[in-house]
Amino acid sequence: MIRGAVAIFTRDFKKFLSNPFVIVMTLFMPVMYLLIFGNAMGGAIVHIPIGVVQDQPYTTETPLFTAAVAQLKDFHQPDKPSMFDVAVYTSEEVAKQALSQGRISAAVIFPSDVSADLTVRVYEDSSDYMVPSLIEGGVSAAMTGTGFSHPVAFNRIYGKVDYIQFFGVGVIVMAIFMTTMMGGAFALIRDRELGIIEGYLVTPVKRSSIILGTIGSTTVRAFLAGTIIFIFDILITGVVVRGADDFLLVLLVIFIASIGVTSLVVALASRFSTQQEYASVVAFFNLILFMTSGAFYPILGMPGWLIWIALINPEAYTVHALRSIILRGQGLAIIAPDLIALGIFSTLAIILGIVTYRRTLE
Amino acid sequence: MLSSPGSSGSKDPAPGSPGLTDNRIIRIQHLTKVFREKNRSVTAVDDVSLDVIKGEIFGLLGPNGAGKSTIIRILTTLLTPTSGTAFVDRFEITRNDEEIRGIIGVCPQNSTLDVELTAYDNLEFYGKLLNVEEEILHDRAMQLLGMAGLTDRAHMPVRTFSGGMKRKLEIVRAFLHRPLILFLDEPTIGLDPDSRWEVWQQIEKLNAEHTTIILTTHYMEEAEKLCHRIAFMDVGRLIALDTPENHKRAIPAGDLIEIGFETMREGLLPAITATGLVKSVEAKDNRVIIHALNGSRVLPALIAVFERFSMPMTSISIRSPTLEDVFIHLTGRKLDTGSSVENSPGGRRQKP
């Protein structure tokens, strides 16, 4: 019994040691989890952009306004940088526009008169996780700091958004990634290992047809997975889609993301000859892209180096675009930068996917 | 990029085999393939030139690593040669590879069937890749399933098939679009004798439909049973190409006659030599072993000698040379090293 066990143990261990790439990835992954998971989740959210306005009729800055702005700029948690990046706007209209375009997370409107019964109005973007309550706490504390006792009224402009709604939108992106990474690419590597792809190569079918068929089938699967989760979001988490054009816009974002991620995955699957190597790389990609996408936790709360990753992370743009449409009811004008970023990513990924996959067909 | 097929044919200098010019369907000219790996290089195919004639079953025979599969992979456009060229029908292998893929059927050594699909789905899928017209595809698939004896298994996943069934399915799949040429790389490797026999039947059926068939094998019996002409390959080189009969005739030792006895009489062996009909004679383990051309003609004279010496015979056997003997004669080595010689059906079977 022992002899057999030792034989199997030795064989397994020999195989493990013979693949340095997998060894490195195996040890590397937990460390990456520690660094990325640890930093991406639960970091202090600071530098929240807010706008302040002194209401009409404007004559001169009231003591309340001056004191409150100073307090807001200075407000911070112990040993942390300022919580708010304060921008002064000249009118309520401009500030609210900036808020609805997502450039600031809250607009604080101070009365033009110092009489103590006038209200300080706060309009806040309620679609983000944690940020609204931080703003509420921060503004209240800053007001106390000024010594004025004006009442403060908070308005959550997108109503109350539950965490499951916030997170549910992120899961659409996860569905796209999982379907391609796990389903599509493993099938591709398996087909290659089984020689099925080589079988194609002695038929008159064109190389471009093989590439188109492969990327096409996986893209459609990813698209369907994303769409199904979107419908789940509507049915289960109770997000509200405001019209057919919003619905179609969501499908467009899902589609562009699907084709981009699929092409990237086809490129990766073409680079790695064994399922094991591919799996370790994909686990890494999945971790870093999903964690920095903002699906779990606001990007504002991440350390600088993760924010840089988020800046080049196509999933972050996808999550932002989907939240803009689904949670905030914003249209094409607001998500245009996201679509451009996604478009660039998808184009590059398609080129990379075709070139890399084609090389395996030669 | 694409030159007209006619011009590529006329450019061909057509060396050798002048009488075969019109019916040659494959022409291989000085084909060489060198695989380079870091600081090591292996010459898998070494300056091979040969022609395949329309309608024949052509065998590439040789041990593992002789370069048979590499030649097939070059002819089926999966590999490009290091030097030399080949024409399949009127198409050059590197310039007109797409046209070639339209007229060939390939059954590679390792299965490329999708075992999760049913037999019918495998055929239907390949029919589409092979440009079989949509209207006839269903009938064609059913016809081929019938040919392979798999009609009742048509809608079962290939995963559940035996090795022989898979092989037959893969061979008919390569024949879906009625290719001019069918390439079979080790078609019966790993099959039991019954399945092997069935696959042979199938190959002959396909050949009867005017398909040129090129097969590689390291089974002697297979080559002997199926092939009209056989090319012997060894370490990348073509060492002999002829019909099986001519190959055997080329062996100087001729047929092997073994006559068993109980007690040896003085003078028997010189008397046999004295007949002038045999090439060599020796006694070993109560058997007289004689090499002679045309063994069955010589036998009556040998029996007469035994009777003259009043020596009772316990057994007589005549064995014609096998392709194995031809290979040993050509290379001084057995076709396959190790135990596989004993297992191969073309091994040392005695003819009745």
XYZ file of C-alpha atoms in Angstrom:
714
model
C 0.000 0.000 0.000
C 2.762 2.442 0.976
C 4.788 1.619 -2.130
C 1.897 2.469 -4.433
C 1.154 5.662 -2.545
C 4.789 6.723 -2.713
C 4.877 5.978 -6.443
C 1.837 8.139 -7.080
C 3.143 10.860 -4.790
C 6.492 10.887 -6.592
C 4.891 11.036 -10.002
C 2.601 13.901 -9.057
C 5.409 15.798 -7.433
C 7.738 15.287 -10.382
C 5.122 16.679 -12.704
C 4.546 19.633 -10.407
C 8.260 20.429 -10.224
C 8.746 20.039 -13.959
C 6.567 23.064 -14.666
C 8.221 26.120 -13.096
C 5.602 28.393 -14.569
C 2.802 26.696 -12.666
C 4.872 26.615 -9.468
C 5.471 30.338 -9.634
C 1.842 31.056 -10.379
C 0.686 28.781 -7.559
C 2.798 30.646 -5.013
C 2.253 34.005 -6.614
C -1.534 33.811 -6.562
C -2.086 33.860 -2.787
C 0.336 36.786 -2.513
C -1.575 38.611 -5.234
C -4.828 37.871 -3.458
C -3.383 39.374 -0.321
C -2.177 42.518 -2.067
C -5.096 43.100 -4.379
C -8.000 41.842 -2.310
C -6.571 43.486 0.799
C -6.083 46.828 -0.871
C -9.080 46.891 -3.167
C -11.570 46.167 -0.428
C -12.016 48.261 2.669
C -9.445 50.940 1.952
C -10.297 54.430 3.236
C -12.317 56.380 0.715
C -10.765 59.826 0.385
C -10.693 62.728 -2.080
C -14.408 62.487 -2.810
C -15.115 65.258 -5.321
C -17.872 67.582 -4.115
C -19.141 70.948 -5.301
C -20.179 73.867 -3.108
C -22.407 76.765 -4.122
C -23.693 79.824 -2.330
C -27.276 80.308 -3.320
C -28.774 83.327 -5.172
C -29.080 86.237 -4.666
C -25.323 86.359 -4.397
C -23.752 89.488 -3.013
C -20.750 88.418 -1.068
C -19.520 85.229 0.606
C -21.338 84.734 3.849
C -19.365 83.760 6.961
C -21.247 80.473 6.906
C -20.040 79.692 3.379
C -16.442 80.655 4.085
C -16.294 78.688 7.299
C -18.071 75.633 5.872
C -15.830 75.434 2.788
C -12.743 75.677 4.979
C -14.122 72.963 7.252
C -15.008 70.679 4.312
C -11.584 71.094 2.713
C -9.923 70.328 6.014
C -12.158 67.451 7.015
C -10.347 64.139 7.309
C -10.284 60.982 9.336
C -7.361 60.507 11.722
C -4.074 59.998 9.813
C -5.842 60.084 6.454
C -5.772 62.638 3.632
C -8.689 65.033 3.165
C -11.956 63.305 2.588
C -13.272 65.894 0.147
C -11.879 67.581 -2.931
C -13.952 70.757 -2.867
C -14.787 72.723 -6.012
C -16.619 76.049 -5.800
C -19.384 76.512 -8.330
C -21.043 79.794 -9.212
C -24.604 78.532 -9.527
C -26.761 75.689 -8.372
C -27.522 74.785 -11.993
C -23.882 74.254 -12.925
C -23.215 72.261 -9.767
C -26.206 69.996 -10.332
C -25.155 69.436 -13.909
C -21.698 68.402 -12.751
C -23.369 66.060 -10.269
C -25.624 64.467 -12.872
C -22.656 63.972 -15.175
C -20.801 62.191 -12.420
C -17.978 64.712 -12.166
C -18.761 65.344 -8.499
C -20.351 63.038 -5.961
C -22.335 65.739 -4.143
C -23.404 69.349 -4.475
C -23.757 71.355 -1.269
C -25.937 74.449 -1.602
C -25.522 77.067 1.133
C -28.197 79.752 1.702
C -27.339 83.323 0.762
C -28.585 84.597 4.067
C -27.156 83.728 7.436
C -30.500 83.508 9.225
C -30.306 80.267 11.135
C -33.585 78.779 9.944
C -32.437 78.517 6.314
C -31.475 75.037 5.181
C -28.199 73.823 3.765
C -29.189 71.497 0.904
C -27.010 68.556 -0.099
C -27.637 66.682 -3.335
C -25.687 63.479 -3.495
C -24.975 60.698 -5.963
C -26.510 57.734 -4.191
C -25.457 55.114 -6.754
C -22.041 54.560 -5.219
C -21.377 52.247 -2.325
C -20.318 53.843 1.026
C -19.751 57.268 -0.528
C -23.202 58.756 0.289
C -22.951 57.943 3.982
C -19.408 59.307 4.114
C -20.631 62.543 2.537
C -23.497 62.781 5.015
C -21.205 62.193 7.972
C -18.582 64.571 6.625
C -20.929 67.431 5.840
C -22.660 67.159 9.237
C -19.319 67.148 11.028
C -18.079 70.108 8.991
C -21.247 72.071 9.825
C -20.760 71.382 13.517
C -17.190 72.595 13.126
C -18.357 75.957 11.782
C -20.388 76.659 14.898
C -23.440 77.558 12.802
C -26.574 75.586 13.486
C -28.310 75.559 10.124
C -30.336 72.469 9.412
C -28.922 70.226 6.673
C -31.199 68.441 4.186
C -29.792 65.501 2.256
C -31.265 64.468 -1.101
C -30.185 61.181 -2.644
C -30.759 61.955 -6.278
C -30.973 58.324 -7.448
C -33.049 57.243 -4.474
C -31.820 54.540 -2.185
C -29.474 52.115 -3.949
C -28.896 48.835 -2.122
C -25.512 47.139 -2.132
C -26.982 44.205 -4.037
C -28.001 46.602 -6.801
C -24.569 48.233 -6.777
C -22.853 44.839 -6.844
C -25.363 43.193 -9.195
C -24.311 45.449 -12.036
C -20.702 44.433 -11.466
C -21.699 40.773 -11.660
C -22.749 41.278 -15.296
C -19.081 41.877 -16.052
C -18.096 38.870 -13.999
C -20.511 36.720 -16.019
C -18.918 37.841 -19.274
C -15.448 37.104 -17.980
C -16.325 33.730 -16.442
C -18.096 32.494 -19.568
C -15.171 33.250 -21.850
C -12.327 32.488 -19.458
C -13.722 29.252 -18.134
C -16.016 28.014 -20.886
C -14.741 29.271 -24.212
C -11.001 29.169 -23.739
C -10.833 25.812 -21.974
C -12.884 24.298 -24.768
C -10.467 25.825 -27.266
C -7.383 24.416 -25.529
C -9.080 21.038 -25.145
C -10.006 20.973 -28.822
C -6.395 21.685 -29.652
C -5.134 18.988 -27.279
C -7.565 16.480 -28.806
C -6.430 17.393 -32.328
C -9.873 18.622 -33.357
C -8.430 21.942 -34.537
C -5.828 20.103 -36.605
C -8.675 18.245 -38.260
C -10.055 21.587 -39.487
C -6.741 22.441 -41.085
C -6.833 19.716 -43.732
C -10.291 20.732 -44.898
C -10.864 23.522 -47.420
C -12.277 25.749 -44.655
C -10.490 29.086 -44.558
C -8.249 30.014 -41.613
C -10.252 33.211 -41.230
C -13.467 31.167 -40.994
C -11.987 29.141 -38.132
C -11.034 32.320 -36.272
C -14.369 34.008 -36.933
C -16.321 30.918 -35.873
C -14.321 30.463 -32.684
C -14.405 34.097 -31.534
C -18.023 34.415 -32.680
C -19.349 31.454 -30.721
C -17.616 32.468 -27.497
C -18.655 36.098 -27.876
C -22.293 35.121 -28.245
C -22.069 32.878 -25.187
C -20.531 35.703 -23.158
C -23.137 38.119 -24.442
C -25.964 35.775 -23.461
C -24.452 35.233 -20.014
C -24.142 38.988 -19.461
C -27.683 39.577 -20.658
C -29.124 36.861 -18.439
C -27.436 38.368 -15.369
C -28.761 41.775 -16.408
C -32.287 40.362 -16.485
C -31.646 38.727 -13.084
C -30.602 42.138 -11.800
C -33.908 43.585 -12.941
C -36.003 40.737 -11.532
C -34.167 40.018 -8.296
C -32.303 43.110 -7.152
C -35.018 45.457 -8.346
C -32.998 47.842 -10.471
C -35.209 49.870 -12.785
C -34.529 50.247 -16.490
C -36.132 53.447 -17.635
C -36.842 52.627 -21.271
C -36.126 50.564 -24.337
C -33.209 52.758 -25.371
C -31.530 52.268 -21.982
C -32.073 48.532 -22.326
C -30.496 48.493 -25.768
C -27.629 50.664 -24.581
C -26.893 48.114 -21.844
C -26.882 45.329 -24.445
C -24.476 47.368 -26.595
C -22.048 47.769 -23.679
C -22.314 44.056 -22.864
C -21.649 43.177 -26.489
C -18.557 45.367 -26.904
C -17.157 44.061 -23.622
C -17.924 40.456 -24.652
C -16.122 40.612 -27.956
C -13.125 42.347 -26.393
C -12.786 39.946 -23.480
C -13.339 36.950 -25.783
C -10.603 38.065 -28.153
C -8.227 38.644 -25.262
C -8.997 35.193 -23.920
C -8.525 33.563 -27.334
C -5.122 35.256 -27.512
C -4.215 33.916 -24.059
C -5.510 30.445 -24.866
C -3.363 30.435 -28.007
C -0.244 31.356 -26.045
C -0.526 28.540 -23.530
C -0.386 24.962 -24.628
C -1.711 23.287 -21.497
C -4.886 23.860 -19.545
C -2.913 24.075 -16.318
C -0.722 26.964 -17.439
C -3.665 28.755 -18.921
C -5.712 28.282 -15.765
C -3.090 29.864 -13.533
C -2.742 32.896 -15.789
C -6.458 33.339 -16.114
C -7.019 33.135 -12.375
C -4.538 35.984 -12.073
C -6.230 38.070 -14.765
C -9.629 37.415 -13.301
C -8.466 38.571 -9.883
C -6.756 41.747 -10.936
C -9.324 42.856 -13.498
C -12.404 42.106 -11.462
C -11.035 43.488 -8.210
C -9.999 46.791 -9.744
C -13.168 47.132 -11.812
C -15.055 48.798 -8.985
C -17.649 46.034 -9.054
C -17.201 45.298 -5.325
C -16.022 48.561 -3.906
C -15.612 52.150 -5.121
C -12.358 52.748 -7.023
C -11.962 55.899 -4.900
C -11.135 53.674 -1.951
C -8.183 51.958 -3.630
C -4.510 52.875 -3.254
C -2.886 54.789 -6.100
C -1.255 51.840 -7.841
C -4.558 49.986 -8.050
C -6.276 53.095 -9.399
C -3.691 53.094 -12.194
C -4.586 49.526 -13.000
C -8.257 50.486 -12.930
C -7.510 53.224 -15.452
C -6.375 50.669 -18.036
C -8.877 48.022 -16.966
C -11.617 47.491 -19.555
C -13.830 45.955 -16.886
C -13.725 49.197 -14.902
C -15.070 51.074 -17.923
C -17.723 48.425 -18.434
C -18.837 48.593 -14.808
C -18.907 52.382 -14.925
C -20.901 52.456 -18.147
C -23.403 49.882 -16.882
C -23.884 51.721 -13.543
C -24.331 54.990 -15.378
C -27.159 53.548 -17.442
C -28.790 51.182 -14.972
C -28.418 52.970 -11.629
C -28.208 56.588 -12.732
C -30.287 56.598 -15.913
C -27.571 58.449 -17.782
C -27.422 58.276 -21.549
C -24.963 57.989 -24.359
C -23.448 61.413 -23.669
C -22.205 60.336 -20.240
C -20.981 56.870 -21.178
C -19.295 57.976 -24.417
C -15.803 58.040 -22.829
C -16.402 54.530 -21.454
C -17.527 53.320 -24.874
C -14.469 54.862 -26.520
C -12.155 53.189 -23.995
C -13.961 49.870 -24.443
C -13.868 50.274 -28.206
C -10.102 50.819 -28.162
C -9.618 47.824 -25.870
C -11.849 45.580 -27.961
C -10.192 46.593 -31.229
C -6.725 45.899 -29.829
C -7.908 42.629 -28.315
C -9.480 41.484 -31.584
C -6.263 42.203 -33.486
C -4.207 40.443 -30.812
C -6.623 37.505 -30.730
C -6.629 37.036 -34.499
C -2.859 37.338 -34.848
C -2.079 35.022 -31.936
C -4.712 32.432 -32.803
C -3.745 32.478 -36.451
C -0.184 31.625 -35.500
C -1.390 28.386 -33.892
C -3.121 27.461 -37.162
C 0.023 27.698 -39.303
C 0.032 34.689 -54.981
C -1.979 32.052 -56.761
C -0.474 31.013 -60.045
C -2.753 29.377 -62.520
C -2.789 25.641 -62.004
C -2.031 24.956 -65.645
C 1.207 26.905 -65.619
C 2.478 25.238 -62.485
C 1.956 21.903 -64.173
C 3.780 22.851 -67.358
C 6.749 24.244 -65.435
C 7.279 20.839 -63.951
C 10.236 19.142 -65.619
C 8.653 15.712 -65.008
C 11.767 13.780 -64.083
C 11.826 9.984 -64.074
C 9.063 7.500 -64.879
C 8.500 8.850 -68.392
C 5.784 6.317 -69.154
C 3.643 7.469 -66.237
C 3.476 11.158 -67.100
C -0.250 11.291 -67.728
C -1.631 9.307 -64.871
C 0.572 10.562 -62.075
C -1.613 12.220 -59.460
C 1.113 13.069 -56.961
C 4.644 14.021 -57.871
C 7.165 14.441 -55.078
C 10.443 16.028 -56.135
C 13.543 16.090 -53.928
C 11.454 16.693 -50.860
C 13.416 17.442 -47.683
C 12.149 18.426 -44.259
C 14.512 19.389 -41.466
C 13.139 20.101 -38.002
C 15.327 22.521 -36.090
C 15.175 22.798 -32.349
C 17.609 25.111 -30.612
C 21.008 23.580 -31.390
C 19.697 20.268 -32.690
C 18.290 19.465 -36.078
C 16.563 16.335 -37.303
C 16.183 15.466 -40.957
C 12.781 13.799 -41.021
C 12.543 13.550 -44.803
C 15.739 13.368 -46.826
C 15.578 14.119 -50.563
C 12.601 11.924 -51.416
C 11.296 11.799 -54.993
C 8.426 9.570 -56.036
C 5.177 9.515 -58.008
C 1.775 8.155 -57.110
C -0.396 6.863 -59.925
C -4.062 7.702 -60.244
C -6.333 5.033 -58.802
C -3.751 3.008 -56.930
C -3.380 2.217 -53.264
C 0.080 3.453 -52.484
C 1.811 2.376 -49.298
C 4.499 4.192 -47.372
C 6.085 1.512 -45.259
C 8.736 1.874 -42.641
C 9.487 1.847 -38.925
C 8.402 4.594 -36.564
C 10.321 7.777 -37.280
C 11.002 6.872 -40.908
C 9.392 10.092 -42.117
C 6.116 8.614 -43.405
C 3.837 10.881 -41.429
C 5.976 13.910 -42.219
C 5.506 13.262 -45.939
C 1.762 12.940 -45.396
C 1.715 16.164 -43.389
C 3.582 17.969 -46.163
C 1.290 16.604 -48.891
C -1.798 17.574 -46.884
C -0.405 21.132 -46.478
C 0.024 20.942 -42.709
C 3.798 21.410 -43.042
C 5.931 23.198 -45.579
C 9.026 21.427 -46.889
C 12.518 22.723 -46.112
C 13.430 22.186 -49.747
C 12.089 20.409 -52.797
C 8.463 20.426 -53.779
C 5.468 18.259 -54.535
C 2.421 18.479 -56.732
C -0.954 17.086 -55.741
C -2.989 16.714 -58.900
C -1.941 19.908 -60.684
C -1.422 21.997 -57.563
C 1.860 22.897 -55.928
C 1.815 22.246 -52.180
C 2.980 25.648 -50.934
C 1.406 27.929 -53.527
C -1.972 26.245 -54.064
C -2.579 24.787 -50.628
C -6.232 25.834 -50.518
C -7.009 24.086 -53.812
C -5.271 20.966 -52.557
C -7.361 20.894 -49.384
C -10.441 20.860 -51.617
C -9.513 17.631 -53.411
C -8.014 15.548 -50.630
C -9.464 13.620 -47.740
C -7.306 13.071 -44.694
C -7.528 10.593 -41.884
C -4.684 11.525 -39.560
C -2.895 9.157 -37.231
C -4.394 10.684 -34.097
C -8.148 10.913 -34.105
C -9.673 14.304 -34.773
C -13.256 13.169 -34.182
C -15.277 15.195 -31.717
C -16.203 12.455 -29.278
C -18.915 14.521 -27.652
C -20.874 14.767 -30.894
C -22.813 11.897 -32.425
C -21.483 10.026 -35.454
C -24.011 11.772 -37.668
C -23.174 15.214 -36.255
C -19.482 14.611 -36.843
C -20.187 13.843 -40.483
C -22.609 16.727 -40.916
C -20.161 19.180 -39.367
C -17.307 18.042 -41.580
C -19.589 18.029 -44.595
C -19.994 21.755 -44.050
C -16.262 22.307 -43.611
C -15.674 20.246 -46.757
C -18.200 22.207 -48.830
C -20.552 19.279 -49.414
C -23.766 20.706 -50.854
C -26.485 21.171 -48.289
C -29.149 19.222 -50.263
C -27.129 16.035 -50.538
C -25.355 16.226 -47.192
C -27.893 14.217 -45.199
C -28.101 11.391 -47.732
C -24.346 11.330 -48.137
C -23.807 11.129 -44.382
C -26.320 8.281 -44.046
C -24.786 6.459 -47.017
C -21.322 6.649 -45.475
C -22.603 5.566 -42.074
C -24.093 2.562 -43.865
C -20.770 1.907 -45.557
C -19.034 1.956 -42.173
C -21.733 -0.299 -40.672
C -22.694 2.392 -38.195
C -26.253 3.130 -39.316
C -27.798 1.991 -36.041
C -25.251 4.026 -34.088
C -25.734 7.210 -36.114
C -27.172 9.208 -33.261
C -24.985 7.989 -30.455
C -22.058 10.017 -29.167
C -18.737 8.898 -30.616
C -17.437 8.629 -27.035
C -19.338 5.338 -26.746
C -17.717 3.777 -29.847
C -15.023 1.121 -29.927
C -11.629 1.916 -31.445
C -12.524 0.184 -34.699
C -15.835 2.001 -35.032
C -14.157 5.353 -34.459
C -11.536 4.553 -37.056
C -14.104 3.527 -39.658
C -16.102 6.666 -38.961
C -13.009 8.806 -39.347
C -12.125 7.166 -42.642
C -15.574 7.678 -44.153
C -15.552 11.236 -42.828
C -12.464 11.900 -44.928
C -14.439 10.577 -47.899
C -17.521 12.811 -47.480
C -16.703 15.094 -50.399
C -15.535 12.268 -52.696
C -11.917 13.418 -52.702
C -9.611 12.507 -55.560
C -7.027 11.365 -53.070
C -7.443 9.872 -49.643
C -4.587 10.031 -47.137
C -4.684 7.435 -44.372
C -1.968 7.770 -41.756
C -1.621 4.435 -39.924
C -5.306 3.586 -40.463
C -5.339 0.452 -38.320
C -2.898 1.311 -35.564
C -4.028 -0.124 -32.259
C -6.973 -2.072 -33.691
C -7.796 -5.706 -33.009
C -7.595 -8.159 -35.948
C -11.354 -8.120 -36.651
C -11.555 -4.345 -36.732
C -8.410 -4.214 -38.824
C -9.951 -6.555 -41.351
C -13.097 -4.424 -41.499
C -11.066 -1.275 -42.060
C -9.232 -3.008 -44.902
C -12.531 -3.946 -46.504
C -13.584 -0.345 -46.263
C -10.378 0.958 -47.797
C -10.790 -1.427 -50.722
C -14.391 -0.307 -51.178
C -13.300 3.322 -51.339
C -10.526 2.468 -53.767
C -13.086 0.712 -55.960
C -14.763 4.133 -56.330
C -11.672 5.333 -58.236
C -10.128 7.071 -55.265
C -6.361 7.140 -55.096
C -5.356 6.080 -51.617
C -2.095 6.772 -49.892
C -1.547 5.032 -46.622
C 1.283 4.781 -44.188
C 1.733 1.719 -42.079
C 4.300 -0.301 -40.264
C 2.220 -3.464 -40.530
C 3.592 -5.727 -43.258
C 0.412 -7.674 -43.739
C -1.569 -4.500 -44.210
C 0.762 -3.214 -46.908
C 0.842 -6.612 -48.584
C -2.923 -7.011 -48.573
C -3.882 -3.516 -49.691
C -1.119 -1.796 -51.596
C -0.539 -1.900 -55.326
C 2.831 -0.308 -54.849
C 4.954 0.101 -51.764
C 7.641 2.636 -50.925
C 10.011 1.540 -48.196
C 11.196 4.385 -46.018
C 13.983 4.375 -43.474
C 15.422 7.325 -41.515
C 13.841 9.817 -43.880
C 15.024 8.210 -47.097
C 13.154 6.331 -49.788
C 15.030 3.034 -50.065
C 12.880 1.065 -52.529
C 9.667 1.513 -54.470
C 7.905 -1.291 -56.348
C 4.967 -3.683 -56.335
C 4.926 -6.188 -53.441
C 5.715 -9.063 -55.856
C 8.702 -7.309 -57.371
C 9.969 -6.358 -53.934
C 9.973 -10.016 -52.946
C 11.538 -11.139 -56.167
C 14.396 -8.778 -55.484
C 15.437 -10.862 -52.499
C 18.309 -13.107 -53.595
C 17.627 -15.765 -50.960
C 14.252 -16.680 -52.456
C 11.692 -18.893 -50.677
C 12.385 -20.591 -47.375
C 11.732 -24.356 -47.247
C 11.839 -26.193 -43.936
C 11.706 -29.990 -43.783
C 11.526 -31.735 -40.416
C 13.272 -35.092 -39.748
C 14.040 -37.443 -36.870
C 17.527 -38.701 -37.657
C 20.034 -37.236 -40.039
C 21.706 -39.441 -42.643
C 25.276 -38.784 -43.774
C 25.450 -37.207 -47.213
C 21.943 -35.741 -47.356
C 22.990 -32.097 -47.328
C 25.644 -32.494 -50.101
C 23.073 -34.423 -52.144
C 20.585 -31.572 -51.847
C 23.239 -29.062 -52.853
C 24.105 -31.327 -55.780
C 20.625 -30.936 -57.290
C 21.719 -27.441 -58.232
C 18.244 -26.108 -57.442
C 18.891 -24.518 -54.076
C 20.825 -21.478 -52.933
C 21.744 -22.697 -49.474
C 21.018 -25.591 -47.170
C 21.658 -26.255 -43.514
C 20.401 -28.551 -40.759
C 19.282 -27.113 -37.467
C 17.094 -28.395 -34.602
C 15.847 -31.480 -36.521
C 14.991 -29.347 -39.532
C 16.645 -28.877 -42.870
C 16.472 -25.217 -43.822
C 16.728 -24.535 -47.530
C 16.677 -21.267 -49.465
C 15.605 -21.599 -53.074
C 14.033 -19.471 -55.766
C 10.604 -20.773 -56.713
C 10.303 -23.133 -53.741
C 7.194 -25.035 -54.838
C 8.871 -26.129 -58.079
C 11.946 -27.345 -56.225
C 10.046 -29.313 -53.622
C 9.420 -32.595 -55.578
C 13.132 -32.915 -56.302
C 13.909 -32.382 -52.601
C 11.402 -35.014 -51.556
C 13.017 -37.407 -54.012
C 16.386 -36.852 -52.338
C 14.877 -37.575 -48.898
C 13.348 -40.809 -50.230
C 16.642 -41.833 -51.811
C 18.225 -41.561 -48.335
C 15.211 -43.355 -46.779
C 14.751 -40.472 -44.381
C 11.183 -40.059 -43.104
C 9.992 -36.455 -43.103
C 7.993 -35.171 -40.120
C 6.905 -31.864 -41.689
C 7.276 -29.658 -44.747
C 6.711 -25.932 -44.991
C 7.394 -23.380 -47.677
C 7.379 -19.721 -46.875
C 7.634 -17.016 -49.492
C 9.630 -13.996 -48.412
C 7.529 -11.407 -46.591
C 7.867 -7.681 -46.851
C 9.564 -7.959 -43.490
C 12.275 -10.029 -45.164
C 12.492 -7.400 -47.880
C 13.014 -4.707 -45.281
C 15.663 -6.745 -43.494
C 17.341 -7.351 -46.827
C 17.275 -3.632 -47.668
C 18.397 -2.261 -44.323
C 19.922 -5.160 -42.423
C 17.485 -4.412 -39.620
C 14.086 -5.585 -38.597
C 11.236 -3.252 -39.465
C 10.307 -2.594 -35.907
C 12.624 -3.019 -32.987
C 11.632 -4.795 -29.816
C 8.621 -6.891 -29.097
C 6.285 -5.226 -31.556
C 7.602 -7.483 -34.327
C 6.110 -10.454 -32.553
C 2.806 -8.710 -32.077
C 2.464 -7.352 -35.570
C 0.274 -9.517 -37.751
C 2.702 -9.235 -40.637
C 5.380 -10.846 -38.526
C 6.366 -14.436 -39.030
C 3.227 -16.155 -40.057
C 3.787 -19.243 -42.165
C 1.819 -19.736 -45.301
C 0.074 -23.077 -45.699
